[in-house]
mmCIF file of C-alpha atoms in Angstrom:
data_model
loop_
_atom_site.group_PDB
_atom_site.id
_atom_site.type_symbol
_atom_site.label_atom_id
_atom_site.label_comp_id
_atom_site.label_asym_id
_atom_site.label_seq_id
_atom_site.Cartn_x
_atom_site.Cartn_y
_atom_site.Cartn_z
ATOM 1 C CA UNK W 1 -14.643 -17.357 -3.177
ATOM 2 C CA UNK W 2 -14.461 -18.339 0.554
ATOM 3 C CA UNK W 3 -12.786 -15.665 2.590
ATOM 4 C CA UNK W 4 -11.232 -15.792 6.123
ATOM 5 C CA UNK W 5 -13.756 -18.841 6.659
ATOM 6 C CA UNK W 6 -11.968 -19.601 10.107
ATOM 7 C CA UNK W 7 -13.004 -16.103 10.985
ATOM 8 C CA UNK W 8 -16.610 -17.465 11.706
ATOM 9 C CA UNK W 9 -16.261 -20.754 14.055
ATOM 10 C CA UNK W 10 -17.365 -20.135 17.039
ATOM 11 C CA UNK W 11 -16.864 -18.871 19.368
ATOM 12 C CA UNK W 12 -16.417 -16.070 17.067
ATOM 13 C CA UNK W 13 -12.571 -16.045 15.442
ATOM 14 C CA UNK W 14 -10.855 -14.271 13.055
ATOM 15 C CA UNK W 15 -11.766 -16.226 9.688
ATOM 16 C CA UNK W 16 -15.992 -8.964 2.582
ATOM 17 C CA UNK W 17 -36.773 -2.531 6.772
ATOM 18 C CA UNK W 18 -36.225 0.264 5.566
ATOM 19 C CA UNK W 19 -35.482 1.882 1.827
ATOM 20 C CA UNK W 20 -33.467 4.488 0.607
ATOM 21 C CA UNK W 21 -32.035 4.991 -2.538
ATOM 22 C CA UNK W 22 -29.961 8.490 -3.536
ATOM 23 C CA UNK W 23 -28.730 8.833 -7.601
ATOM 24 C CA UNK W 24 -25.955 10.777 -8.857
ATOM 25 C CA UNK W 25 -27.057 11.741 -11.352
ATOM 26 C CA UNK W 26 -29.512 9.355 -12.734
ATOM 27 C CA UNK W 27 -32.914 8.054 -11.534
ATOM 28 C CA UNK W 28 -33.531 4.879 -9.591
ATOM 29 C CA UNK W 29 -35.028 2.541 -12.637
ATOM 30 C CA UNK W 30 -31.153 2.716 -13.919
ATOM 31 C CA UNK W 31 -30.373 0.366 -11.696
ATOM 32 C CA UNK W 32 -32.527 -2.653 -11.244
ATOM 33 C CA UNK W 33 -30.052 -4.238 -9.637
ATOM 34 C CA UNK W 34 -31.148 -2.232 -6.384
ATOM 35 C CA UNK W 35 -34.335 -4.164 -6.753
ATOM 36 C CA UNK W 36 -32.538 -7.257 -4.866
ATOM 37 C CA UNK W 37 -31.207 -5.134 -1.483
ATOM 38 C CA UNK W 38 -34.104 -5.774 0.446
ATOM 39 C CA UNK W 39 -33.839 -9.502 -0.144
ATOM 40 C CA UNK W 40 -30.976 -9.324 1.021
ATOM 41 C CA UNK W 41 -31.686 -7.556 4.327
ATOM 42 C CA UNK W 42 -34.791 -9.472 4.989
ATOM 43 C CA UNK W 43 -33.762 -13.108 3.463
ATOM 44 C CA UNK W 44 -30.535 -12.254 5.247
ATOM 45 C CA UNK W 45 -31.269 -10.668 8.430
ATOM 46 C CA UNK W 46 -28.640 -8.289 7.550
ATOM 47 C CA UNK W 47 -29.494 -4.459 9.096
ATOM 48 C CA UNK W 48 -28.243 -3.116 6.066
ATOM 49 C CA UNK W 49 -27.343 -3.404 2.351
ATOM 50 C CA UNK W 50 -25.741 -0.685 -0.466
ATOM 51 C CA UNK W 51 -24.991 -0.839 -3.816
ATOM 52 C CA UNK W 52 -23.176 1.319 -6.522
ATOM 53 C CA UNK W 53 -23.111 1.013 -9.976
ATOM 54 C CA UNK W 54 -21.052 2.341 -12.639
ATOM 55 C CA UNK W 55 -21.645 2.990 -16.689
ATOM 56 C CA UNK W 56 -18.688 4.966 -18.544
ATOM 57 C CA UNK W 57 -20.527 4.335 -21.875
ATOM 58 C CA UNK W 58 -23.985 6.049 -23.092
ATOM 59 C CA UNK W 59 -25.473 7.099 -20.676
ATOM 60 C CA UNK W 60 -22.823 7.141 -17.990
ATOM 61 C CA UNK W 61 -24.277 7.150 -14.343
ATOM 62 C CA UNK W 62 -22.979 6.286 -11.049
ATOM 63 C CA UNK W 63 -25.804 5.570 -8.732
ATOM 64 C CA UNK W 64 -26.526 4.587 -5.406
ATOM 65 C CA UNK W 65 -29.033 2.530 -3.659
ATOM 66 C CA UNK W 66 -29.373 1.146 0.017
ATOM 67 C CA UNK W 67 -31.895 -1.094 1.477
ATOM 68 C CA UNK W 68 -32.240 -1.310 5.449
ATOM 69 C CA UNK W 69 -30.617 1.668 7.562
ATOM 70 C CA UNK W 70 -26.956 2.213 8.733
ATOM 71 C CA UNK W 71 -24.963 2.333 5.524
ATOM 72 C CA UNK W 72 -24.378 5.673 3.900
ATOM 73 C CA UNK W 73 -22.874 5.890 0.616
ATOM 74 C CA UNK W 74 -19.367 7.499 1.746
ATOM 75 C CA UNK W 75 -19.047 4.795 4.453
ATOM 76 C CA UNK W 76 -16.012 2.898 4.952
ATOM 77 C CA UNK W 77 -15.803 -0.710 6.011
ATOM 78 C CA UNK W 78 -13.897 -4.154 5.909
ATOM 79 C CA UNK W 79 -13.290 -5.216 2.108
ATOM 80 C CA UNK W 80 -11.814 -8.710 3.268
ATOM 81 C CA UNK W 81 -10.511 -10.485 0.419
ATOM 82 C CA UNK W 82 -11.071 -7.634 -2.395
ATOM 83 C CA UNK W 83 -7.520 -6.938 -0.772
ATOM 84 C CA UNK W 84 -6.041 -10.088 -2.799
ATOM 85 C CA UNK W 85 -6.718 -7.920 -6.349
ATOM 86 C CA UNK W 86 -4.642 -4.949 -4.854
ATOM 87 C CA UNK W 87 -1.834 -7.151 -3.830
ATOM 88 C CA UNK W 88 -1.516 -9.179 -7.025
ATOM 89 C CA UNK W 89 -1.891 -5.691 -8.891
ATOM 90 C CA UNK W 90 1.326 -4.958 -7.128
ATOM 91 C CA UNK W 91 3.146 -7.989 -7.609
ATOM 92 C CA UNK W 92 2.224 -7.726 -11.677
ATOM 93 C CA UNK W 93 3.865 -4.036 -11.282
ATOM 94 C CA UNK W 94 7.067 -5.804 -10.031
ATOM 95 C CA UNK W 95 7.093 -7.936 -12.894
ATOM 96 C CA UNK W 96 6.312 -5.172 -15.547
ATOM 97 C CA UNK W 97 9.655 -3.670 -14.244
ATOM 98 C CA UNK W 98 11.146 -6.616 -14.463
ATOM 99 C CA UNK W 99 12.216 -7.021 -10.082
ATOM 100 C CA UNK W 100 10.654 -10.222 -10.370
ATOM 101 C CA UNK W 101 9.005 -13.193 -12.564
ATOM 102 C CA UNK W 102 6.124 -15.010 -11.844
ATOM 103 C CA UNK W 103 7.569 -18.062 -12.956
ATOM 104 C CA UNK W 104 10.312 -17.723 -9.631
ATOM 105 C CA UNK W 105 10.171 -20.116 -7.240
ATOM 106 C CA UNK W 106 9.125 -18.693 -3.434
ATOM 107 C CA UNK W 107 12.649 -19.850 -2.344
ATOM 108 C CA UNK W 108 14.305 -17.490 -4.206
ATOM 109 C CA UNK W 109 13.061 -14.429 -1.974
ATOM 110 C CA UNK W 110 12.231 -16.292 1.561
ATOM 111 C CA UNK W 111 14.653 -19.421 1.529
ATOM 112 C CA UNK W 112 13.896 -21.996 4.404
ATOM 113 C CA UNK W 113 10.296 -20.365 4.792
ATOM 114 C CA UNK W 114 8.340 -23.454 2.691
ATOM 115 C CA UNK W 115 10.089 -26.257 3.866
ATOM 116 C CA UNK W 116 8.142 -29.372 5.074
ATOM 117 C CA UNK W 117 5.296 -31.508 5.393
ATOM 118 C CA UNK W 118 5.084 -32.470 1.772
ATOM 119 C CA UNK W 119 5.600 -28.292 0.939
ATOM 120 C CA UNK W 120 8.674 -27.202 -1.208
ATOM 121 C CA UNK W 121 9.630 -23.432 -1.574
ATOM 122 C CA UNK W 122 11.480 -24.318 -4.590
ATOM 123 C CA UNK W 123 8.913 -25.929 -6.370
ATOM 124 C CA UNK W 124 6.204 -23.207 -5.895
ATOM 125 C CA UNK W 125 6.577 -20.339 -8.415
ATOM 126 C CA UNK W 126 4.898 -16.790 -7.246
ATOM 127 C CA UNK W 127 2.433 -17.253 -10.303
ATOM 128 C CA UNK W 128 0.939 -20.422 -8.308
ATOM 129 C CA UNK W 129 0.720 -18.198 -5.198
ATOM 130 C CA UNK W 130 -1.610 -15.505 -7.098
ATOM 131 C CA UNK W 131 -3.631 -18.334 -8.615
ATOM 132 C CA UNK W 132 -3.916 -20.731 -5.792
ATOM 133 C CA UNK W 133 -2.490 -23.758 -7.426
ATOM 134 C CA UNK W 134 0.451 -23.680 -4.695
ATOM 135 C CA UNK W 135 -1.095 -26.857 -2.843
ATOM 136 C CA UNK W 136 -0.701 -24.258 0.735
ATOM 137 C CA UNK W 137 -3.153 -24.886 3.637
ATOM 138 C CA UNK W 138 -5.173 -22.219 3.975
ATOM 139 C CA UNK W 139 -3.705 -21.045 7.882
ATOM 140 C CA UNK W 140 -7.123 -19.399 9.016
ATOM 141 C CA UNK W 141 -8.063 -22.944 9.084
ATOM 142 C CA UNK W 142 -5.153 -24.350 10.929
ATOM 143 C CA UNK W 143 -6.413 -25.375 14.519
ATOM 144 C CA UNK W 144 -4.915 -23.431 17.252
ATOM 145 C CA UNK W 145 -3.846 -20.504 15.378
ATOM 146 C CA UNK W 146 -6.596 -18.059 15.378
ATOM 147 C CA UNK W 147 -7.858 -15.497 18.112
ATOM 148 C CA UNK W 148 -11.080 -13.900 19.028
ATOM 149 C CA UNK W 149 -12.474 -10.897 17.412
ATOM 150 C CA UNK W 150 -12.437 -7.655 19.191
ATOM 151 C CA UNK W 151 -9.814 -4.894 20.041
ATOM 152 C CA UNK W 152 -7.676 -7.221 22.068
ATOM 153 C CA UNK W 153 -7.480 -9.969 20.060
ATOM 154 C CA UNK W 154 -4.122 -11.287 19.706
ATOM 155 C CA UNK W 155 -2.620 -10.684 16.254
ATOM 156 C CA UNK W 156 -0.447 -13.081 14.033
ATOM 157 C CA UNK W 157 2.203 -12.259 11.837
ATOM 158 C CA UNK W 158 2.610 -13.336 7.895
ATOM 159 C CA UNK W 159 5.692 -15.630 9.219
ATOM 160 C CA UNK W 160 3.325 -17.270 12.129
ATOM 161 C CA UNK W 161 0.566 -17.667 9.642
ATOM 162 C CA UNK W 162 2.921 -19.226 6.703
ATOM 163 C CA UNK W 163 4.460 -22.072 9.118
ATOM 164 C CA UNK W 164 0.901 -22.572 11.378
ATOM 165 C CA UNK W 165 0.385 -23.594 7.549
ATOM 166 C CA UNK W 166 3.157 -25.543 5.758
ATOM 167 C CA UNK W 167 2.716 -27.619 10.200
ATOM 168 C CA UNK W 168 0.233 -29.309 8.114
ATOM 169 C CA UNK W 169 0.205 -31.977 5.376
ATOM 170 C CA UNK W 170 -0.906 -30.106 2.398
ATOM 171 C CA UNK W 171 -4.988 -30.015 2.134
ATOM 172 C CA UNK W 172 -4.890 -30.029 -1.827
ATOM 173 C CA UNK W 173 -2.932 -30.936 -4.813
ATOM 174 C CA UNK W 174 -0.124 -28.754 -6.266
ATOM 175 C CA UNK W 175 -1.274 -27.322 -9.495
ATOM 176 C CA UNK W 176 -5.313 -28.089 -9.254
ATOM 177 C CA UNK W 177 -7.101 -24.492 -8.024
ATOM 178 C CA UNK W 178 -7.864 -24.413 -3.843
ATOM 179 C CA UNK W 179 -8.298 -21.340 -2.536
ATOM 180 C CA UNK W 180 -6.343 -20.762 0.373
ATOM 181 C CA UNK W 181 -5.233 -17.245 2.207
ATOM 182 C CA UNK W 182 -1.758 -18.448 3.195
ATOM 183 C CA UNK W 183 -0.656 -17.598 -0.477
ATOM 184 C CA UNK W 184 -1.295 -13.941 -0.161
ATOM 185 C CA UNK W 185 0.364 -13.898 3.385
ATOM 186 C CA UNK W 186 3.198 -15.531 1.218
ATOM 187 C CA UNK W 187 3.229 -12.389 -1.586
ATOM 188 C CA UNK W 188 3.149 -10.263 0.979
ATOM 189 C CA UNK W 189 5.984 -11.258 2.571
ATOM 190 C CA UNK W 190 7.287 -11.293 -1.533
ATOM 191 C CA UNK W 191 6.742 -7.800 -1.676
ATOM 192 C CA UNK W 192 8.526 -6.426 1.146
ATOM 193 C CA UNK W 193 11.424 -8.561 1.145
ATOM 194 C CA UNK W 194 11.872 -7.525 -3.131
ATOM 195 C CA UNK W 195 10.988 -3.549 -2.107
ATOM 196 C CA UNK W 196 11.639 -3.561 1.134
ATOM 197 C CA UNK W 197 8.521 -1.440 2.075
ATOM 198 C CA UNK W 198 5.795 -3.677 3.295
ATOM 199 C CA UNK W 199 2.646 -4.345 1.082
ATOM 200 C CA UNK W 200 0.655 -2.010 2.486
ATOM 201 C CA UNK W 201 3.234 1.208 1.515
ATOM 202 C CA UNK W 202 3.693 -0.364 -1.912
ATOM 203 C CA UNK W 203 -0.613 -0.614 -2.548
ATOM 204 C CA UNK W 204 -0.726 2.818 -0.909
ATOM 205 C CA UNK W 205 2.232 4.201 -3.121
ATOM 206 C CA UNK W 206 1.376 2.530 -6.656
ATOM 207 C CA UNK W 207 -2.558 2.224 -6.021
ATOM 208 C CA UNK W 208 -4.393 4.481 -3.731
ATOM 209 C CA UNK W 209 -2.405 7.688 -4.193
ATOM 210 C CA UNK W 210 -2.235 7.310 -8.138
ATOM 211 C CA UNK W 211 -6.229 7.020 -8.065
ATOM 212 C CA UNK W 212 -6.812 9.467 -5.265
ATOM 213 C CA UNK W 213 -8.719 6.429 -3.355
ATOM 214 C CA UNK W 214 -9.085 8.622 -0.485
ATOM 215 C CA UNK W 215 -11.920 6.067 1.333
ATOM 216 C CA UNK W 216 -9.526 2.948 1.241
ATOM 217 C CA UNK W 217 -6.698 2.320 3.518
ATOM 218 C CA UNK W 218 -4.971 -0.590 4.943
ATOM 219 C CA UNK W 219 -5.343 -0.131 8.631
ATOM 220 C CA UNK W 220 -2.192 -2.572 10.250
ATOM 221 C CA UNK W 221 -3.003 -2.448 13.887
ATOM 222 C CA UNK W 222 -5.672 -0.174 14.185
ATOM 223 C CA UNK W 223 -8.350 -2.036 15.242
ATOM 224 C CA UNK W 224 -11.332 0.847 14.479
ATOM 225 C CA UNK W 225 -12.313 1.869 10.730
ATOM 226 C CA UNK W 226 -12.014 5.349 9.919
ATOM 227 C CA UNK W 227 -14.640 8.086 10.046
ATOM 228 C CA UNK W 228 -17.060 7.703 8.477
ATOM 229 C CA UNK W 229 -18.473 4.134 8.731
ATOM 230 C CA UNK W 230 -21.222 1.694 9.310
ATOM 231 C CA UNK W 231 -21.286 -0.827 12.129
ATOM 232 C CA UNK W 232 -20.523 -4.698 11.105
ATOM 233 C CA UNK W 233 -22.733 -7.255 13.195
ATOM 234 C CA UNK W 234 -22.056 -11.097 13.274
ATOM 235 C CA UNK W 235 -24.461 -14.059 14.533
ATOM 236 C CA UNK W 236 -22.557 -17.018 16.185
ATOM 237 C CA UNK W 237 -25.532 -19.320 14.963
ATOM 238 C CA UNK W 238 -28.293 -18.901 11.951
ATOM 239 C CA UNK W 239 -31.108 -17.561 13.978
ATOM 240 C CA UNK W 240 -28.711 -15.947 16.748
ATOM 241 C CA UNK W 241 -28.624 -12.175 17.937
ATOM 242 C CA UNK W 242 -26.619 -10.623 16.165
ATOM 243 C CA UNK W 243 -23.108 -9.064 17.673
ATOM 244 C CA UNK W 244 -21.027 -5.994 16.945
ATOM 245 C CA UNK W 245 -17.974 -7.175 15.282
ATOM 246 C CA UNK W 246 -16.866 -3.368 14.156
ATOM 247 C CA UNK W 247 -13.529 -3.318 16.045
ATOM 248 C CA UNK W 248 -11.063 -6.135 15.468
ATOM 249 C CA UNK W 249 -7.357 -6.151 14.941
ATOM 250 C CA UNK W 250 -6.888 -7.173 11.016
ATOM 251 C CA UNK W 251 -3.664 -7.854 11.578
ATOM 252 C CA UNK W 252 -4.747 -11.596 11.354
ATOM 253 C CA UNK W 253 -6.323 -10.826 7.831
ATOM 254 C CA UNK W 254 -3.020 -9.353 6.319
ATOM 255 C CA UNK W 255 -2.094 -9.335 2.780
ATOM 256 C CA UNK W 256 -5.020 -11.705 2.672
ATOM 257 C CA UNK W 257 -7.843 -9.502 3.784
ATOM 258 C CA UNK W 258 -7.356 -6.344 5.642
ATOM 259 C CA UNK W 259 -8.434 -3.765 2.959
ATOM 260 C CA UNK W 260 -10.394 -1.344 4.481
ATOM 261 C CA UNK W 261 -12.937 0.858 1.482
ATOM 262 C CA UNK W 262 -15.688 2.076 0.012
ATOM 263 C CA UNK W 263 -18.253 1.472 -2.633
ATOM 264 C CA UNK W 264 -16.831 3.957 -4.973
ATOM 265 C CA UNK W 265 -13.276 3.708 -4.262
ATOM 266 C CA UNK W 266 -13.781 -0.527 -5.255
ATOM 267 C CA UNK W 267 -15.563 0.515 -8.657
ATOM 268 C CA UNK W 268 -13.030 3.245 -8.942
ATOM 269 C CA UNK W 269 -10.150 0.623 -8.365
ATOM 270 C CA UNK W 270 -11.702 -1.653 -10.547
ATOM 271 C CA UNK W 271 -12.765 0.447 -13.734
ATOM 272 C CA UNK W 272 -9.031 1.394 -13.817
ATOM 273 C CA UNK W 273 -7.542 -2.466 -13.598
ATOM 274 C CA UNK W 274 -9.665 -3.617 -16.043
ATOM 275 C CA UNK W 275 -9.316 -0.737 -18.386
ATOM 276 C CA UNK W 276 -5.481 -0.941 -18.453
ATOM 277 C CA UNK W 277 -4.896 1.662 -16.416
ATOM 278 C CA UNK W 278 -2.234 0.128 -13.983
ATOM 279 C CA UNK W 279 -0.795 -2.177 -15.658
ATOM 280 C CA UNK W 280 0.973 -2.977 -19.141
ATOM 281 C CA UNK W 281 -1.299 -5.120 -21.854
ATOM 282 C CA UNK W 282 1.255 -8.141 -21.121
ATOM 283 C CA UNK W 283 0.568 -7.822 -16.958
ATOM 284 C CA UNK W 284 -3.313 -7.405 -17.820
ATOM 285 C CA UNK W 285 -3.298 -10.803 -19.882
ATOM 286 C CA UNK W 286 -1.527 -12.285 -17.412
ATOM 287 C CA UNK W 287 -4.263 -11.311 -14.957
ATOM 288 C CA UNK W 288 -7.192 -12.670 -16.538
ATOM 289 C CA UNK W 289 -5.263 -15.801 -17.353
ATOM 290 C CA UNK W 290 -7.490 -18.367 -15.817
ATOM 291 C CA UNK W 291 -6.173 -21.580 -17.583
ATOM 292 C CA UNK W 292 -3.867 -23.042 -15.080
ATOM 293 C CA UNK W 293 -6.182 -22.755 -12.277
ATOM 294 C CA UNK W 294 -8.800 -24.600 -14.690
ATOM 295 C CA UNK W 295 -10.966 -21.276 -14.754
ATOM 296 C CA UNK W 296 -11.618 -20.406 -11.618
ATOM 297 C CA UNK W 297 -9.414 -17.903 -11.020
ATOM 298 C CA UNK W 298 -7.048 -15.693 -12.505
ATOM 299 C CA UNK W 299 -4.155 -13.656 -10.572
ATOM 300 C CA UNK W 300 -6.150 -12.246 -7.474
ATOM 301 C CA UNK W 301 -9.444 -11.749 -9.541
ATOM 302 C CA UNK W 302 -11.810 -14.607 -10.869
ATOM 303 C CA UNK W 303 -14.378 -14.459 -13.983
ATOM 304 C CA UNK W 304 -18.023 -15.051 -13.435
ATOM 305 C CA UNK W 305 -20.003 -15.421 -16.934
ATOM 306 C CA UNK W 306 -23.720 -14.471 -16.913
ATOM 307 C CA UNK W 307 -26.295 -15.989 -18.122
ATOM 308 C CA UNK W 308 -26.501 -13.455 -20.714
ATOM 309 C CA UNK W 309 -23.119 -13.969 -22.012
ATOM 310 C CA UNK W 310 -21.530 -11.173 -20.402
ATOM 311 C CA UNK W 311 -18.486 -12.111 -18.215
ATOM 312 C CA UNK W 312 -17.451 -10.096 -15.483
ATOM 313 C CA UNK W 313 -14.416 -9.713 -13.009
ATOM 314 C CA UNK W 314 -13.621 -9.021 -9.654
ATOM 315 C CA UNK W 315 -13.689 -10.599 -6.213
ATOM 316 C CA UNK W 316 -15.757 -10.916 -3.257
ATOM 317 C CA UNK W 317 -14.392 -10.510 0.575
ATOM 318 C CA UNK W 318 -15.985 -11.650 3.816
ATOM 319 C CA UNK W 319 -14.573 -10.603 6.615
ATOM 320 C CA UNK W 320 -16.571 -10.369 10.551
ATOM 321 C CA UNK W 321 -19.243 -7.792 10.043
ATOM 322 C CA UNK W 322 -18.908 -7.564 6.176
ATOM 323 C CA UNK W 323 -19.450 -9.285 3.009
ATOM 324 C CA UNK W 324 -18.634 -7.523 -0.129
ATOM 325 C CA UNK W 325 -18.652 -8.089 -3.654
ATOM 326 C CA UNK W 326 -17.311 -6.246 -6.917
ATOM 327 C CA UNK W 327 -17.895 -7.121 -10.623
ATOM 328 C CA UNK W 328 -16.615 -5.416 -13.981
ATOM 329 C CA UNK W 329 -16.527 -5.653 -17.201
ATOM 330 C CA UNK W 330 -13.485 -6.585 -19.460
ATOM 331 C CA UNK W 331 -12.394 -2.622 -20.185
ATOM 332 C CA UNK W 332 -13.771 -1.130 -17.291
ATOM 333 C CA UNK W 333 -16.827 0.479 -18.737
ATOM 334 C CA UNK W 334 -19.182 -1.010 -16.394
ATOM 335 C CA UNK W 335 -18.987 -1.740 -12.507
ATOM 336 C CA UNK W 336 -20.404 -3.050 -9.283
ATOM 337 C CA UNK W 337 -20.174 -3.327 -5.826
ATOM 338 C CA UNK W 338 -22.502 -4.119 -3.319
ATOM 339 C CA UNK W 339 -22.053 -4.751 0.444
ATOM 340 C CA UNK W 340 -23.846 -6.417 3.537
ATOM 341 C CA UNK W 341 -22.706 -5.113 7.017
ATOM 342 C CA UNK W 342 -22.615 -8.881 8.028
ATOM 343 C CA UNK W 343 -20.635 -11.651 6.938
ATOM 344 C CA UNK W 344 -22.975 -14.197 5.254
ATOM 345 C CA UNK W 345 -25.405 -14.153 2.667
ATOM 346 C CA UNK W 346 -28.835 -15.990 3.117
ATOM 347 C CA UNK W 347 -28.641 -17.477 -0.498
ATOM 348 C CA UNK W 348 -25.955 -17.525 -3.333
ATOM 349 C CA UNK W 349 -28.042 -16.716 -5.948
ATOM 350 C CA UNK W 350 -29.359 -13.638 -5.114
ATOM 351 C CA UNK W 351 -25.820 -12.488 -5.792
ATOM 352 C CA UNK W 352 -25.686 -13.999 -9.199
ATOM 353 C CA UNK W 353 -29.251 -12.280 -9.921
ATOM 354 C CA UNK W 354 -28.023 -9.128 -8.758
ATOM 355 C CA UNK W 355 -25.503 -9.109 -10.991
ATOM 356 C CA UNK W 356 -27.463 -10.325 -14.144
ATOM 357 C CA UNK W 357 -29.579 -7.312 -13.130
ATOM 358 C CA UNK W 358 -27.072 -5.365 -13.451
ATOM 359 C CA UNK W 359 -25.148 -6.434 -16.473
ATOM 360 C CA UNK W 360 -27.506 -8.105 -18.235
ATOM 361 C CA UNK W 361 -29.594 -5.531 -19.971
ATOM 362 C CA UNK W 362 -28.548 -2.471 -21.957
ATOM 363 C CA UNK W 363 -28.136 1.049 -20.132
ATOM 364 C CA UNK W 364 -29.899 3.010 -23.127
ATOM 365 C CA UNK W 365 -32.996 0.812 -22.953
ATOM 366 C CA UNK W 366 -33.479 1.094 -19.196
ATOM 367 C CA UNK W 367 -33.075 5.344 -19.961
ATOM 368 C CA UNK W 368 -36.108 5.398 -22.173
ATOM 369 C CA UNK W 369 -38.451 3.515 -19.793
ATOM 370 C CA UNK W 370 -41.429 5.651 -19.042
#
C-alpha cells in the first residue's frame, strides 16, 4: 500500500554493515526471518533495519533482530500509514456503540465539506472511506498543496487537505478500491465532530492507554520523535546521499499517517485487534471484510496470503525516513514488524520473503534444530 507518496517528489515534500541480533527469550534460528535484514540494508542502502517477531502458541517467543547500526529495539519512529488501522479501530468502536453506522453518508457529520467536482458527500458512506472505494483524490498528490520536510515546514489542516482534494476531478471510480489518504483525513474529521475530542485523544483514550502502548504516540505539532529513537535518512534520487529527514511537522500526515511507535507496541497493537480484543465479533468481521474493495483491502488493514497458504493482516506505512511493515495472523497468535530507517525498499519481494520466512514454517520445528 502506497503511503504519503507525495512525501517523496523532490525536492523533498511531505508524501512507514553491521549485525546484531538480541532474543528475548529465544535463540536467533527462531527467527529466520532475520536472515533477510541485511538485504535489506545492503540491496537498500538503508543504514539500518529491525525486526520483531511474535509466537503466543508453543513455544511462545518474542525476539529481536537488527541488521546495520542505529536502530535499537526500544526505539521509536514514524509508523506512517500503520496509523490508518488505529483510526478505523476507532471508528468500528463508534459503531459497536451504536454513535454511528458505516453505511452513513459523510454528509451527515460534515455537510457542505464533499461538494464538487464530480464528489458527493451524500453519496459516500464512512464504510467507503475505511475501504477506499470513496472515488477521493488522494490530496498528498494534489499539486500545490504540499510543503518541505523539516521543522519549519508549513503544516495543513484535515479541512485544507479534504478540499485541495475534492479541487480535483476525481482520479478513480466510486466503488472500485484506490488507495487514497484524503479518506482518513475525512474519518478523522468523523471522529471529532461525532466525539468531539480529536482522533488522536480518542486512539490515545480507547487504544494506547487500554494496552499500556507506552512507545506510541501521536505527536500533532511536535516536529521531533520522542526519546529514545533512531535517525530517518531520505535520498532525493536512487544513488543520492542520503539526508536526515528525522524532524518534520506530521501535521501534514494526520489521521492518515502521523503514528509515531515501536516494534513491540505495533505487534502488541496488532495481536490484540486480531485476537478480538478491541472490538466486538460483528466490528472484527466487518474489518476483515475485503469484498467490496475486490480484496484488497479491508477497513484500515489489507490481507496478504502466502505462498504457503497462510494469510496474514496488517499494513505497511512509509513516511520520510521510515518504511514499516506489520503482519498477523487471523487470532493474533503470531506477529511481525519490521522497519527500515528510510523510506523505500530496494525490491518488493524481499518483503514478501520475509514474511514467508516468518510465517511459513512451524515454530516447534525451527525449536528442535540442532
Amino acid at each position: 500500500m502506497p503511503i504519503l507518496r507525495a512525501l517523496l517528489a523532490a525536492p523533498l515534500v511531505l508524501s512507514l554493515l553491521g549485525l546484531g541480533t538480541a532474543s528475548l527469550p529465544s535463540e536467533p534460528h527462531l527467527t529466520p526471518a532475520a536472515s533477510y535484514l541485511p538485504r535489506l540494508v545492503v540491496q537498500g542502502g538503508a543504514p539500518a533495519a529491525a525486526l520483531q517477531a511474535r509466537n503466543s502458541a508453543y513455544p511462545p517467543y518474542d525476539f529481536y533482530s537488527s541488521a546495520g547500526s542505529g536502530i535499537r529495539p526500544e526505539d521509536r519512529f514514524r509508523a506512517g500509514s500503520i496509523t490508518k488501522t488505529f483510526v478505523a479501530t476507532v471508528v468500528l468502536q463508534l459503531a459497536a456503540e451504536g454513535r454511528l453506522r458505516l453505511s452513513d453518508p459523510v454528509e451527515r457529520y460534515l455537510p457542505g465539506l464533499i461538494r464538487g467536482h464530480g464528489n458527493d458527500g451524500r453519496r459516500i458512506t464512512l464504510r467507503s472511506l475505511l475501504n477506499h472505494t470513496s472515488g477521493l483524490y488522494d490530496y498528498t498528490e494534489a499539486s500545490g498543496v504540499v510543503g518541505g520536510v523539516g521543522p519549519s515546514a508549513p503544516a495543513l489542516t484535515a479541512e485544507a487537505a479534504v478540499r485541495a482534494a475534492v479541487a480535483r476531478d476525481p482520479a478513480p471510480v466510486r466503488g472500485i478500491f484506490a488507495y487514497s489518504n484524503t479518506n482518513y483525513a475525512v474519518l478523522g474529521l468523523v471522529v471529532q465532530r461525532i466525539t468531539g475530542h480529536s482522533y488522536a485523544t480518542e486512539i490515545r483514550h480507547r487504544v494506547l492507554v487500554p494496552l499500556r502502548l507506552d512507545g506510541t504516540s501521536l505527536p500533532g505539532a511536535r516536529t521531533g520523535l520522542p526519546e529514545p529513537h533512531s535517525r530517518g535518512f531520505h535520498r532525493d534520487r536512487p544513488g543520492g546521499t542520503l539526508r536526515d529527514v528525522t524532524a518534520l511537522d506530521p501535521r501534514f500526515a494526520g489521521a492518515a499517517g502521523e503514528l509515531v511507535s515501536t516494534l513491540a507496541d505495533l505487534n502488541r497493537f496488532y495481536t490484540a485487534l486480531l485476537g478480538g480484543r478491541l472490538l466486538p465479533p460483528a466490528q472484527v468481521r466487518a474489518l476483515l471484510d475485503t469484498r467490496t474493495a475486490q480484496g484488497a483491502y479491508g477497513l484500515g488493514i489489507y490481507p496478504q496470503k502466502l505462498s504457503c497458504g497462510t494469510t496474514v493482516w496488517g499494513h505497511d506505512g512509509r513516511i520520510p525516513g521510515s518504511y514499516v511493515r506489520t503482519a498477523t495472523t487471523h487470532g493474533g497468535g503470531r506477529s511481525l514488524t519490521f522497519r527500515v530507517n528510510t523510506d523505500t525498499l530496494p525490491d518488493e519481494t524481499l518483503e514478501t520473503a520475509l514474511l514467508e520466512a516468518e510465517f511459513c514454517r512451524s515454530p516447534a520445528t525451527e525449536r528442535r534444530r540442532p
